[in-house]
Amino acid sequence: DSKELALNKNRGGGDARLVGPFGTPGITAAYFMTMTLILVHESIYSKGRRRMWLSGLAVANVAMILGTANRGSFLVLLCGLLWIVYLFRARLGLAGMVQIVAALTVAIVGMASVVSTFTDYGQMFDRLERTTEMDEGLPQTRAHVWPIAWENFQEKPILGHGPRILQQHEL
């Protein structure tokens, strides 16, 4: 029985969010966000069936991000997608840029509709709509975690500690 490869129990009750194999919705969303940006980049250089498969996988990743209801990764994804379109504007041309932005909009709206209608994980936009209270200049939900993350960053600023700064028993 390998604990590292086990799937974690998803959150229940009033906070049903997709947790995934990393133990937290945030790390799971960060993984899917990073992979989505890589897939979109790769699809710019691909053609035919390969581009369709990559695009389909990117859309599935967007659904998973929406399932985690992680606001940070979702907002970074939106900014990252716009940044990719801007960076590759010469390769894409105006028509390509418009096509990608339209396809991304349809994918995000479509997946948001699917996730909120057919799963228990449709909280992303409710969470975005709610305001986050601040505690000494930090979001209240991160007031404990960010100072610990900063200490860990200072210990290993280049390579870091990996995706699990706080182990499960420390939560």
Short mmCIF file of C-alpha atoms in Angstrom, two decimals:
data_model
loop_
_atom_site.label_atom_id
_atom_site.label_comp_id
_atom_site.label_asym_id
_atom_site.label_seq_id
_atom_site.Cartn_x
_atom_site.Cartn_y
_atom_site.Cartn_z
CA ASP A 1 0.00 0.00 0.00
CA SER A 2 1.79 3.12 -1.25
CA LYS A 3 0.54 6.30 0.41
CA GLU A 4 2.28 8.46 -2.22
CA LEU A 5 0.19 6.99 -5.04
CA ALA A 6 -3.12 6.90 -3.17
CA LEU A 7 -6.02 9.18 -4.07
CA ASN A 8 -7.16 11.35 -1.20
CA LYS A 9 -10.71 11.62 -0.01
CA ASN A 10 -12.44 14.64 -1.51
CA ARG A 11 -13.89 17.29 0.71
CA GLY A 12 -17.48 16.90 1.67
CA GLY A 13 -20.22 18.87 3.32
CA GLY A 14 -20.44 22.53 2.45
CA ASP A 15 -16.94 22.58 0.97
CA ALA A 16 -17.11 19.91 -1.73
CA ARG A 17 -13.94 20.59 -3.71
CA LEU A 18 -11.87 18.22 -5.81
CA VAL A 19 -8.75 17.35 -3.79
CA GLY A 20 -6.92 14.92 -6.08
CA PRO A 21 -3.68 13.04 -5.47
CA PHE A 22 -1.70 15.97 -4.02
CA GLY A 23 -3.76 16.23 -0.85
CA THR A 24 -5.07 19.77 -1.35
CA PRO A 25 -7.24 21.46 -3.97
CA GLY A 26 -4.61 24.19 -4.39
CA ILE A 27 -1.73 21.95 -5.41
CA THR A 28 -3.99 19.86 -7.61
CA ALA A 29 -5.27 23.01 -9.34
CA ALA A 30 -1.72 24.34 -9.75
CA TYR A 31 -0.73 21.09 -11.46
CA PHE A 32 -3.69 21.22 -13.87
CA MET A 33 -3.12 24.93 -14.52
CA THR A 34 0.53 24.36 -15.40
CA MET A 35 -0.31 21.41 -17.62
CA THR A 36 -3.04 23.41 -19.38
CA LEU A 37 -0.62 26.19 -20.23
CA ILE A 38 1.89 23.64 -21.54
CA LEU A 39 -0.82 21.93 -23.61
CA VAL A 40 -1.98 25.21 -25.13
CA HIS A 41 1.61 26.09 -25.99
CA GLU A 42 2.14 22.68 -27.58
CA SER A 43 -1.12 22.90 -29.51
CA ILE A 44 0.08 26.15 -31.13
CA TYR A 45 2.87 24.14 -32.77
CA SER A 46 0.74 21.07 -33.58
CA LYS A 47 -1.62 20.28 -36.42
CA GLY A 48 -4.52 17.97 -37.15
CA ARG A 49 -5.39 15.16 -34.76
CA ARG A 50 -2.56 15.95 -32.38
CA ARG A 51 -3.88 19.50 -31.92
CA MET A 52 -7.38 18.13 -31.29
CA TRP A 53 -6.11 15.66 -28.65
CA LEU A 54 -4.05 18.34 -26.93
CA SER A 55 -6.99 20.74 -26.95
CA GLY A 56 -9.31 18.07 -25.55
CA LEU A 57 -6.87 17.33 -22.76
CA ALA A 58 -6.56 21.05 -22.00
CA VAL A 59 -10.36 21.34 -21.78
CA ALA A 60 -10.45 18.36 -19.37
CA ASN A 61 -7.77 20.07 -17.27
CA VAL A 62 -9.90 23.23 -17.14
CA ALA A 63 -12.79 21.10 -15.83
CA MET A 64 -10.51 19.74 -13.09
CA ILE A 65 -9.38 23.25 -12.13
CA LEU A 66 -13.01 24.32 -11.88
CA GLY A 67 -13.68 21.22 -9.74
CA THR A 68 -11.00 22.27 -7.26
CA ALA A 69 -12.62 25.72 -6.99
CA ASN A 70 -9.13 27.14 -6.48
CA ARG A 71 -9.36 30.82 -7.27
CA GLY A 72 -5.64 31.49 -7.52
CA SER A 73 -4.90 28.83 -10.13
CA PHE A 74 -8.00 29.77 -12.11
CA LEU A 75 -7.01 33.45 -12.25
CA VAL A 76 -3.39 32.59 -13.07
CA LEU A 77 -4.69 30.30 -15.84
CA LEU A 78 -6.72 33.13 -17.37
CA CYS A 79 -3.76 35.53 -17.22
CA GLY A 80 -1.39 32.86 -18.52
CA LEU A 81 -3.63 32.04 -21.46
CA LEU A 82 -3.88 35.70 -22.42
CA TRP A 83 -0.10 36.01 -22.04
CA ILE A 84 0.46 33.01 -24.35
CA VAL A 85 -1.83 34.53 -26.96
CA TYR A 86 0.08 37.81 -26.70
CA LEU A 87 3.51 36.16 -26.87
CA PHE A 88 2.61 34.12 -29.94
CA ARG A 89 0.69 36.89 -31.72
CA ALA A 90 3.16 36.92 -34.63
CA ARG A 91 2.80 33.17 -35.18
CA LEU A 92 -0.98 33.16 -34.69
CA GLY A 93 -1.92 36.33 -36.54
CA LEU A 94 -5.05 38.27 -35.70
CA ALA A 95 -7.41 35.52 -36.92
CA GLY A 96 -5.56 32.89 -34.88
CA MET A 97 -5.60 35.06 -31.78
CA VAL A 98 -9.35 35.63 -32.11
CA GLN A 99 -9.91 31.90 -32.69
CA ILE A 100 -7.90 30.90 -29.62
CA VAL A 101 -9.54 33.48 -27.34
CA ALA A 102 -13.00 32.40 -28.59
CA ALA A 103 -12.17 28.71 -28.17
CA LEU A 104 -10.80 29.31 -24.67
CA THR A 105 -13.88 31.30 -23.70
CA VAL A 106 -16.21 28.57 -24.98
CA ALA A 107 -14.13 25.89 -23.23
CA ILE A 108 -14.13 27.68 -19.88
CA VAL A 109 -17.83 28.58 -19.98
CA GLY A 110 -18.75 25.12 -21.25
CA MET A 111 -16.71 23.30 -18.63
CA ALA A 112 -18.04 25.59 -15.90
CA SER A 113 -21.55 24.67 -16.98
CA VAL A 114 -20.76 20.94 -17.10
CA VAL A 115 -18.95 20.91 -13.75
CA SER A 116 -21.64 22.89 -11.93
CA THR A 117 -24.50 20.91 -13.49
CA PHE A 118 -23.21 17.34 -13.34
CA THR A 119 -20.87 17.27 -10.33
CA ASP A 120 -20.86 18.36 -6.71
CA TYR A 121 -17.83 20.57 -7.36
CA GLY A 122 -19.43 23.66 -8.90
CA GLN A 123 -18.21 26.25 -6.39
CA MET A 124 -15.62 28.19 -8.39
CA PHE A 125 -17.72 31.21 -9.22
CA ASP A 126 -19.36 31.32 -5.79
CA ARG A 127 -15.87 31.42 -4.28
CA LEU A 128 -14.74 34.11 -6.74
CA GLU A 129 -17.80 36.19 -5.92
CA ARG A 130 -17.25 36.05 -2.16
CA THR A 131 -14.77 38.54 -0.82
CA THR A 132 -11.78 37.28 1.11
CA GLU A 133 -11.18 39.00 4.42
CA MET A 134 -7.69 40.30 5.10
CA ASP A 135 -5.70 39.54 8.25
CA GLU A 136 -2.64 41.79 8.69
CA GLY A 137 -2.29 42.31 4.94
CA LEU A 138 -2.75 38.63 4.06
CA PRO A 139 -5.90 36.86 2.91
CA GLN A 140 -7.48 35.28 5.99
CA THR A 141 -7.41 31.86 4.35
CA ARG A 142 -3.61 32.14 3.90
CA ALA A 143 -2.58 34.02 7.06
CA HIS A 144 -1.09 30.85 8.59
CA VAL A 145 0.26 29.15 5.46
CA TRP A 146 2.09 32.01 3.68
CA PRO A 147 4.49 32.85 6.55
CA ILE A 148 5.46 29.15 6.74
CA ALA A 149 5.86 29.03 2.96
CA TRP A 150 8.09 32.12 3.10
CA GLU A 151 10.31 30.49 5.76
CA ASN A 152 10.60 27.35 3.62
CA PHE A 153 11.35 29.44 0.54
CA GLN A 154 14.22 31.15 2.36
CA GLU A 155 15.68 27.73 3.28
CA LYS A 156 15.70 26.45 -0.32
CA PRO A 157 15.00 29.36 -2.71
CA ILE A 158 16.20 27.67 -5.90
CA LEU A 159 14.98 24.05 -5.81
CA GLY A 160 12.40 24.33 -3.05
CA HIS A 161 10.89 21.55 -0.94
CA GLY A 162 8.54 20.09 -3.53
CA PRO A 163 4.77 20.43 -3.78
CA ARG A 164 4.04 19.47 -0.15
CA ILE A 165 5.37 22.20 2.10
CA LEU A 166 3.00 21.21 4.90
CA GLN A 167 2.76 17.47 5.41
CA GLN A 168 -0.68 15.95 6.02
CA HIS A 169 -0.04 15.45 9.77
CA GLU A 170 0.83 19.14 10.15
CA LEU A 171 -2.48 20.44 8.77
#
